[in-house]
């Protein structure tokens, strides 16, 4: 018998955890387990590049711009290719969609299609790669709606309420894999010495006591009156509350992950000036919806300023949405300010 020191704390790999999660899904056939395992594997492959980006000739830009009109970073392309190459041939997916591609990514006709749909932002926070700031991968898994055969755009345009799995990887001081299947949010930390994601943050609940707020105050002149009044409230300028600490790193994954654990709110509102960002900058399908599912499972809330992100029915693949996400009380406060002043 161990002498009662910390060695007895069980070691749970992500595979073991996903298998146990699947036992609570009666219809599970192990396909979802394998899909999640492959996404975790993609994370390990991407992490192997992000942790050596300065050495691996993977810094900097490609000559391309993507459907978002943004310059594609080399690591964007690498992460996008890695996720596609690990999943197109497995027979688990009906279709994929990526931030980096204008249209859906069909499964090549020589391969079987499966019952799941995978949407992803292969690398979030790209503009920060060259400055050694944490970046991430965000993914969303749905069940296909179409009966069989090649997956369709409609299979991808589902509201967050239909999500089967949502999760992200964050490539920071450590590499973490955080996911939910609707039974709580669980975080795993990669142990590079053994190449395994080990359970490090079971049953994550966001703190009721917010510690930070995260927004790009450089955009204040582009925000509505309601958003600016809410921002003054967070800064304690209207004496309704103590000022919250501001932390904004410009990487949604890093800002979201910190607020998930510490309590707080992240918001990227609609832009009243920049005609390219009338609904803000962030994308509904592979940024806002999966994170809204995660935060709700952790006791928080994700809103577009008027409604729950999970209730929005997408009309297009790269549809953008204003996003207020984190501590429920603060997000609802933001909704109040927008209702009162906008
Ligand atoms: P991506 O790198 O996938 O395009 O996402 C970048 C997003 C998000 O990570 C971050 O919150 C936001 O861009 C920062 O935008 P600003 O620089 O306009 O604040
Ligand atoms: Mn992104
Ligand atoms: Mn991205």
CSV table of C-alpha atoms and ligand atoms in Angstrom, one decimal:
chain,number,residue,atom,x,y,z
A,1,UNK,CA,0.0,0.0,0.0
A,2,UNK,CA,1.4,3.5,-0.8
A,3,UNK,CA,2.3,5.6,2.2
A,4,UNK,CA,-0.5,8.0,1.4
A,5,UNK,CA,1.6,10.6,-0.4
A,6,UNK,CA,0.4,12.3,-3.6
A,7,UNK,CA,1.7,9.3,-5.8
A,8,UNK,CA,-1.7,7.6,-5.2
A,9,UNK,CA,-3.6,10.3,-7.3
A,10,UNK,CA,-4.8,8.4,-10.3
A,11,UNK,CA,-3.4,9.1,-13.7
A,12,UNK,CA,-6.1,9.4,-16.3
A,13,UNK,CA,-5.2,9.7,-19.9
A,14,UNK,CA,-7.5,11.5,-22.3
A,15,UNK,CA,-8.3,8.2,-24.0
A,16,UNK,CA,-9.4,6.6,-20.7
A,17,UNK,CA,-11.5,9.7,-19.9
A,18,UNK,CA,-13.2,9.9,-23.3
A,19,UNK,CA,-14.0,6.2,-23.1
A,20,UNK,CA,-15.6,6.7,-19.6
A,21,UNK,CA,-17.5,9.7,-21.0
A,22,UNK,CA,-18.7,7.6,-23.9
A,23,UNK,CA,-20.2,5.1,-21.5
A,24,UNK,CA,-22.7,7.9,-20.6
A,25,UNK,CA,-23.7,8.1,-24.3
A,26,UNK,CA,-25.7,4.9,-24.9
A,27,UNK,CA,-25.6,5.3,-28.6
A,28,UNK,CA,-21.8,5.7,-28.6
A,29,UNK,CA,-20.0,3.3,-30.8
A,30,UNK,CA,-16.5,4.3,-30.0
A,31,UNK,CA,-16.3,6.4,-33.2
A,32,UNK,CA,-16.6,9.7,-31.2
A,33,UNK,CA,-13.8,8.4,-28.9
A,34,UNK,CA,-11.6,7.8,-31.9
A,35,UNK,CA,-12.4,11.2,-33.4
A,36,UNK,CA,-11.5,13.0,-30.2
A,37,UNK,CA,-8.4,10.9,-29.9
A,38,UNK,CA,-7.4,12.0,-33.4
A,39,UNK,CA,-8.0,15.7,-32.5
A,40,UNK,CA,-5.8,15.3,-29.5
A,41,UNK,CA,-3.2,13.7,-31.7
A,42,UNK,CA,-3.5,16.7,-34.1
A,43,UNK,CA,-2.9,18.9,-31.0
A,44,UNK,CA,0.3,17.0,-30.2
A,45,UNK,CA,1.5,17.4,-33.8
A,46,UNK,CA,0.7,21.2,-33.9
A,47,UNK,CA,2.3,21.6,-30.4
A,48,UNK,CA,5.5,20.0,-31.7
A,49,UNK,CA,5.7,23.0,-34.1
A,50,UNK,CA,4.4,25.8,-31.9
A,51,UNK,CA,6.9,25.0,-29.1
A,52,UNK,CA,9.8,25.2,-31.6
A,53,UNK,CA,8.3,27.9,-34.0
A,54,UNK,CA,11.4,30.0,-33.7
A,55,UNK,CA,13.6,27.2,-34.8
A,56,UNK,CA,11.4,25.2,-37.2
A,57,UNK,CA,11.2,27.6,-40.1
A,58,UNK,CA,7.5,27.8,-39.4
A,59,UNK,CA,7.4,31.5,-38.3
A,60,UNK,CA,6.0,34.2,-40.5
A,61,UNK,CA,3.6,34.4,-43.3
A,62,UNK,CA,2.7,32.5,-46.4
A,63,UNK,CA,2.0,34.5,-49.6
A,64,UNK,CA,-1.7,33.7,-49.2
A,65,UNK,CA,-4.7,35.5,-47.7
A,66,UNK,CA,-7.7,33.5,-46.6
A,67,UNK,CA,-11.4,33.9,-47.0
A,68,UNK,CA,-11.3,36.2,-44.0
A,69,UNK,CA,-9.0,38.5,-46.0
A,70,UNK,CA,-6.3,37.8,-43.4
A,71,UNK,CA,-2.7,36.9,-44.2
A,72,UNK,CA,-2.3,33.2,-43.7
A,73,UNK,CA,0.6,32.5,-41.2
A,74,UNK,CA,2.7,29.4,-42.0
A,75,UNK,CA,1.5,27.9,-38.7
A,76,UNK,CA,-2.2,28.5,-39.7
A,77,UNK,CA,-1.6,26.5,-42.8
A,78,UNK,CA,0.3,23.7,-40.9
A,79,UNK,CA,-2.4,23.4,-38.3
A,80,UNK,CA,-5.1,23.4,-40.9
A,81,UNK,CA,-3.4,20.7,-43.0
A,82,UNK,CA,-2.7,18.6,-39.9
A,83,UNK,CA,-6.3,18.5,-38.8
A,84,UNK,CA,-7.5,17.7,-42.3
A,85,UNK,CA,-4.9,15.0,-42.9
A,86,UNK,CA,-5.7,13.3,-39.6
A,87,UNK,CA,-9.4,13.1,-40.3
A,88,UNK,CA,-10.4,13.0,-44.1
A,89,UNK,CA,-9.7,9.2,-44.5
A,90,UNK,CA,-11.0,7.8,-41.2
A,91,UNK,CA,-14.6,7.2,-42.3
A,92,UNK,CA,-15.8,9.0,-39.1
A,93,UNK,CA,-16.8,12.3,-40.7
A,94,UNK,CA,-19.4,13.4,-43.2
A,95,UNK,CA,-17.8,16.7,-43.9
A,96,UNK,CA,-15.4,19.3,-42.4
A,97,UNK,CA,-15.1,23.1,-42.4
A,98,UNK,CA,-12.2,25.3,-41.4
A,99,UNK,CA,-11.7,29.0,-40.9
A,100,UNK,CA,-9.0,28.8,-43.6
A,101,UNK,CA,-11.2,27.6,-46.4
A,102,UNK,CA,-14.1,29.5,-48.0
A,103,UNK,CA,-16.2,26.3,-48.6
A,104,UNK,CA,-16.9,23.1,-46.8
A,105,UNK,CA,-14.2,20.4,-47.0
A,106,UNK,CA,-15.8,17.3,-48.5
A,107,UNK,CA,-14.5,13.8,-47.7
A,108,UNK,CA,-12.8,12.5,-50.9
A,109,UNK,CA,-15.1,10.2,-52.8
A,110,UNK,CA,-12.8,7.2,-52.4
A,111,UNK,CA,-13.3,7.3,-48.6
A,112,UNK,CA,-16.4,6.3,-46.6
A,113,UNK,CA,-18.3,9.1,-44.9
A,114,UNK,CA,-19.3,8.9,-41.2
A,115,UNK,CA,-21.9,10.4,-38.9
A,116,UNK,CA,-20.0,13.4,-37.5
A,117,UNK,CA,-19.2,16.9,-38.7
A,118,UNK,CA,-16.0,18.6,-37.6
A,119,UNK,CA,-15.6,22.4,-37.7
A,120,UNK,CA,-12.4,24.1,-36.6
A,121,UNK,CA,-10.3,27.2,-36.2
A,122,UNK,CA,-7.0,25.5,-36.8
A,123,UNK,CA,-4.9,28.2,-35.2
A,124,UNK,CA,-6.5,31.0,-33.2
A,125,UNK,CA,-4.4,34.0,-32.3
A,126,UNK,CA,-2.2,33.7,-35.5
A,127,UNK,CA,-1.1,37.3,-35.3
A,128,UNK,CA,0.7,36.5,-32.1
A,129,UNK,CA,2.7,33.5,-33.2
A,130,UNK,CA,5.9,35.4,-34.0
A,131,UNK,CA,5.8,37.0,-30.5
A,132,UNK,CA,5.7,33.8,-28.5
A,133,UNK,CA,2.2,34.5,-27.2
A,134,UNK,CA,-0.1,31.5,-26.5
A,135,UNK,CA,-2.2,30.4,-29.5
A,136,UNK,CA,-4.8,27.6,-29.8
A,137,UNK,CA,-7.0,25.4,-31.9
A,138,UNK,CA,-10.8,25.4,-31.4
A,139,UNK,CA,-13.1,22.6,-32.6
A,140,UNK,CA,-16.8,21.8,-32.7
A,141,UNK,CA,-18.4,18.4,-33.4
A,142,UNK,CA,-22.0,17.9,-34.6
A,143,UNK,CA,-24.0,14.8,-35.8
A,144,UNK,CA,-24.7,15.1,-39.5
A,145,UNK,CA,-28.3,16.0,-40.5
A,146,UNK,CA,-28.2,14.6,-44.0
A,147,UNK,CA,-28.9,10.9,-44.2
A,148,UNK,CA,-25.8,9.6,-45.9
A,149,UNK,CA,-23.4,10.1,-48.8
A,150,UNK,CA,-21.3,13.3,-49.0
A,151,UNK,CA,-21.9,15.8,-46.1
A,152,UNK,CA,-23.5,19.1,-46.9
A,153,UNK,CA,-23.3,22.8,-46.0
A,154,UNK,CA,-26.5,22.3,-44.0
A,155,UNK,CA,-24.7,19.7,-41.9
A,156,UNK,CA,-22.3,22.5,-40.9
A,157,UNK,CA,-24.8,25.3,-40.4
A,158,UNK,CA,-26.2,24.0,-37.1
A,159,UNK,CA,-26.9,26.0,-33.9
A,160,UNK,CA,-24.6,25.5,-30.9
A,161,UNK,CA,-27.5,23.7,-29.1
A,162,UNK,CA,-26.8,20.7,-31.4
A,163,UNK,CA,-23.2,20.4,-30.4
A,164,UNK,CA,-22.0,16.9,-29.5
A,165,UNK,CA,-18.5,18.0,-28.5
A,166,UNK,CA,-16.8,21.3,-28.1
A,167,UNK,CA,-13.2,21.8,-27.2
A,168,UNK,CA,-9.9,23.6,-27.7
A,169,UNK,CA,-6.2,23.1,-27.4
A,170,UNK,CA,-4.0,25.9,-26.0
A,171,UNK,CA,-0.3,26.0,-26.9
A,172,UNK,CA,1.1,28.0,-24.1
A,173,UNK,CA,3.5,27.5,-21.2
A,174,UNK,CA,2.1,24.0,-21.4
A,175,UNK,CA,-0.1,22.4,-24.0
A,176,UNK,CA,-3.7,21.7,-22.8
A,177,UNK,CA,-6.7,20.0,-24.3
A,178,UNK,CA,-10.0,21.1,-22.8
A,179,UNK,CA,-13.4,19.6,-23.9
A,180,UNK,CA,-17.0,18.9,-23.0
A,181,UNK,CA,-19.5,16.4,-24.3
A,182,UNK,CA,-22.2,18.0,-22.2
A,183,UNK,CA,-21.1,16.3,-19.0
A,184,UNK,CA,-18.9,19.0,-17.5
A,185,UNK,CA,-15.6,20.6,-18.8
A,186,UNK,CA,-12.4,18.7,-18.4
A,187,UNK,CA,-8.8,19.8,-19.0
A,188,UNK,CA,-5.8,17.7,-19.8
A,189,UNK,CA,-2.1,18.8,-19.8
A,190,UNK,CA,0.4,17.3,-22.3
A,191,UNK,CA,3.3,15.5,-20.6
A,192,UNK,CA,5.8,15.9,-23.4
A,193,UNK,CA,8.1,13.3,-21.8
A,194,UNK,CA,5.5,10.5,-22.5
A,195,UNK,CA,3.5,12.3,-25.2
A,196,UNK,CA,0.2,11.8,-23.3
A,197,UNK,CA,-2.5,14.3,-22.3
A,198,UNK,CA,-3.1,13.6,-18.6
A,199,UNK,CA,-6.2,14.8,-16.7
A,200,UNK,CA,-5.1,17.9,-14.8
A,201,UNK,CA,-8.4,20.0,-14.5
A,202,UNK,CA,-11.4,17.7,-13.9
A,203,UNK,CA,-14.9,19.3,-13.8
A,204,UNK,CA,-13.8,22.9,-14.5
A,205,UNK,CA,-16.3,25.5,-13.1
A,206,UNK,CA,-15.7,29.1,-13.8
A,207,UNK,CA,-15.3,31.2,-10.7
A,208,UNK,CA,-18.4,33.1,-9.5
A,209,UNK,CA,-16.0,35.9,-8.4
A,210,UNK,CA,-14.7,37.5,-11.7
A,211,UNK,CA,-11.0,38.5,-11.6
A,212,UNK,CA,-10.5,40.0,-15.1
A,213,UNK,CA,-12.1,41.5,-18.1
A,214,UNK,CA,-10.7,41.2,-21.6
A,215,UNK,CA,-11.5,43.5,-24.4
A,216,UNK,CA,-9.5,45.6,-27.0
A,217,UNK,CA,-10.0,49.1,-25.5
A,218,UNK,CA,-8.3,50.4,-28.6
A,219,UNK,CA,-11.6,49.8,-30.4
A,220,UNK,CA,-13.7,51.9,-27.9
A,221,UNK,CA,-14.4,54.6,-30.5
A,222,UNK,CA,-16.0,51.9,-32.7
A,223,UNK,CA,-18.3,50.6,-29.9
A,224,UNK,CA,-21.9,51.4,-29.2
A,225,UNK,CA,-23.0,53.6,-26.3
A,226,UNK,CA,-24.2,50.5,-24.4
A,227,UNK,CA,-20.8,48.7,-24.8
A,228,UNK,CA,-18.9,51.8,-23.7
A,229,UNK,CA,-21.2,52.3,-20.6
A,230,UNK,CA,-20.6,48.6,-19.8
A,231,UNK,CA,-16.9,49.1,-20.1
A,232,UNK,CA,-17.1,52.1,-17.8
A,233,UNK,CA,-19.0,49.9,-15.3
A,234,UNK,CA,-16.2,47.3,-15.4
A,235,UNK,CA,-13.6,50.0,-14.9
A,236,UNK,CA,-15.5,51.2,-11.8
A,237,UNK,CA,-16.0,54.6,-13.4
A,238,UNK,CA,-19.7,54.7,-12.6
A,239,UNK,CA,-19.0,53.7,-9.0
A,240,UNK,CA,-21.4,50.7,-9.2
A,241,UNK,CA,-18.6,48.2,-8.6
A,242,UNK,CA,-14.8,48.0,-7.9
A,243,UNK,CA,-12.7,48.2,-11.1
A,244,UNK,CA,-11.9,44.8,-12.6
A,245,UNK,CA,-8.3,44.1,-13.7
A,246,UNK,CA,-7.9,44.3,-17.5
A,247,UNK,CA,-6.1,41.5,-19.2
A,248,UNK,CA,-6.2,41.3,-23.0
A,249,UNK,CA,-3.6,39.3,-25.0
A,250,UNK,CA,-5.3,39.4,-28.4
A,251,UNK,CA,-5.5,35.6,-28.5
A,252,UNK,CA,-9.1,34.5,-27.9
A,253,UNK,CA,-7.9,31.1,-26.7
A,254,UNK,CA,-5.5,32.5,-24.1
A,255,UNK,CA,-8.0,35.2,-23.0
A,256,UNK,CA,-10.9,32.7,-22.8
A,257,UNK,CA,-8.9,30.0,-21.0
A,258,UNK,CA,-7.6,32.5,-18.3
A,259,UNK,CA,-11.2,33.8,-17.7
A,260,UNK,CA,-12.6,30.3,-17.7
A,261,UNK,CA,-10.3,29.3,-14.8
A,262,UNK,CA,-10.1,32.7,-12.9
A,263,UNK,CA,-13.6,34.0,-13.6
A,264,UNK,CA,-14.2,37.1,-15.7
A,265,UNK,CA,-15.6,38.2,-19.1
A,266,UNK,CA,-14.2,38.5,-22.6
A,267,UNK,CA,-16.0,40.6,-25.2
A,268,UNK,CA,-15.5,41.4,-28.8
A,269,UNK,CA,-18.5,43.6,-29.7
A,270,UNK,CA,-19.9,44.8,-33.0
A,271,UNK,CA,-17.9,47.5,-34.7
A,272,UNK,CA,-19.8,50.6,-35.6
A,273,UNK,CA,-17.0,52.0,-37.8
A,274,UNK,CA,-15.1,49.3,-39.6
A,275,UNK,CA,-17.4,48.2,-42.4
A,276,UNK,CA,-15.6,44.8,-42.5
A,277,UNK,CA,-16.6,44.1,-38.9
A,278,UNK,CA,-20.3,45.2,-38.4
A,279,UNK,CA,-21.0,42.0,-36.4
A,280,UNK,CA,-17.5,42.1,-34.7
A,281,UNK,CA,-14.5,40.0,-35.7
A,282,UNK,CA,-15.1,36.6,-34.3
A,283,UNK,CA,-16.7,33.7,-36.2
A,284,UNK,CA,-19.9,32.0,-34.9
A,285,UNK,CA,-19.3,28.4,-36.1
A,286,UNK,CA,-15.7,27.7,-35.0
A,287,UNK,CA,-15.1,30.3,-32.3
A,288,UNK,CA,-18.2,31.6,-30.5
A,289,UNK,CA,-20.5,28.5,-30.5
A,290,UNK,CA,-18.0,25.9,-29.2
A,291,UNK,CA,-16.7,28.3,-26.5
A,292,UNK,CA,-20.3,29.2,-25.5
A,293,UNK,CA,-21.0,25.4,-25.1
A,294,UNK,CA,-17.9,25.1,-22.9
A,295,UNK,CA,-18.6,28.1,-20.8
A,296,UNK,CA,-22.2,27.1,-20.2
A,297,UNK,CA,-21.0,23.6,-19.1
A,298,UNK,CA,-18.6,25.4,-16.7
A,299,UNK,CA,-21.4,27.5,-15.2
A,300,UNK,CA,-21.0,30.7,-17.3
A,301,UNK,CA,-22.8,32.2,-20.3
A,302,UNK,CA,-22.0,33.2,-23.9
A,303,UNK,CA,-24.1,35.9,-25.6
A,304,UNK,CA,-24.1,38.1,-28.7
A,305,UNK,CA,-25.3,40.9,-26.5
A,306,UNK,CA,-28.9,40.1,-27.0
A,307,UNK,CA,-29.3,36.3,-27.0
A,308,UNK,CA,-27.5,33.1,-26.1
A,309,UNK,CA,-24.9,32.3,-28.8
A,310,UNK,CA,-26.1,28.6,-28.7
A,311,UNK,CA,-29.5,29.7,-30.0
A,312,UNK,CA,-28.2,31.4,-33.1
A,313,UNK,CA,-29.0,29.5,-36.4
A,314,UNK,CA,-26.0,30.1,-38.7
A,315,UNK,CA,-26.8,31.3,-42.2
A,316,UNK,CA,-23.2,31.1,-43.6
A,317,UNK,CA,-20.0,29.3,-42.8
A,318,UNK,CA,-17.9,32.3,-41.8
A,319,UNK,CA,-20.7,34.3,-40.2
A,320,UNK,CA,-19.4,36.7,-37.5
A,321,UNK,CA,-21.0,37.5,-34.2
A,322,UNK,CA,-20.4,39.9,-31.4
A,323,UNK,CA,-19.3,37.8,-28.4
A,324,UNK,CA,-19.7,38.5,-24.6
A,325,UNK,CA,-18.5,35.3,-22.8
A,326,UNK,CA,-17.6,34.3,-19.2
A,327,UNK,CA,-19.1,34.9,-15.8
A,328,UNK,CA,-22.9,34.8,-16.2
A,329,UNK,CA,-23.6,37.8,-14.0
A,330,UNK,CA,-21.3,40.0,-16.0
A,331,UNK,CA,-22.5,38.8,-19.4
A,332,UNK,CA,-26.1,39.5,-18.4
A,333,UNK,CA,-25.0,42.9,-17.1
A,334,UNK,CA,-23.6,43.6,-20.6
A,335,UNK,CA,-27.0,42.6,-22.1
A,336,UNK,CA,-28.7,45.0,-19.8
A,337,UNK,CA,-26.5,47.9,-20.8
A,338,UNK,CA,-27.0,47.2,-24.5
A,339,UNK,CA,-30.7,46.9,-24.0
A,340,UNK,CA,-30.8,50.2,-22.1
A,341,UNK,CA,-28.5,52.3,-24.2
A,342,UNK,CA,-28.4,50.9,-27.8
B,1,LIG,P1,-7.6,34.1,-35.6
B,1,LIG,O1,-6.1,34.1,-35.3
B,1,LIG,O2,-8.1,32.7,-35.6
B,1,LIG,O3,-8.0,34.9,-36.8
B,1,LIG,O4,-8.3,34.8,-34.4
B,1,LIG,C1,-7.9,36.0,-34.0
B,1,LIG,C2,-8.9,36.7,-33.1
B,1,LIG,C3,-8.9,36.2,-31.7
B,1,LIG,O5,-7.9,35.2,-31.4
B,1,LIG,C4,-8.6,37.4,-30.9
B,1,LIG,O6,-9.4,37.5,-29.7
B,1,LIG,C5,-8.9,38.6,-31.8
B,1,LIG,O7,-8.6,38.1,-33.1
B,1,LIG,C6,-8.0,39.7,-31.6
B,1,LIG,O8,-8.5,40.7,-32.5
B,1,LIG,P2,-7.9,42.3,-32.3
B,1,LIG,O9,-6.5,42.2,-32.6
B,1,LIG,O10,-8.8,43.0,-33.3
B,1,LIG,O11,-8.2,42.7,-30.9
B,2,LIG,MN1,-9.7,32.5,-34.2
B,3,LIG,MN1,-7.5,31.1,-36.8
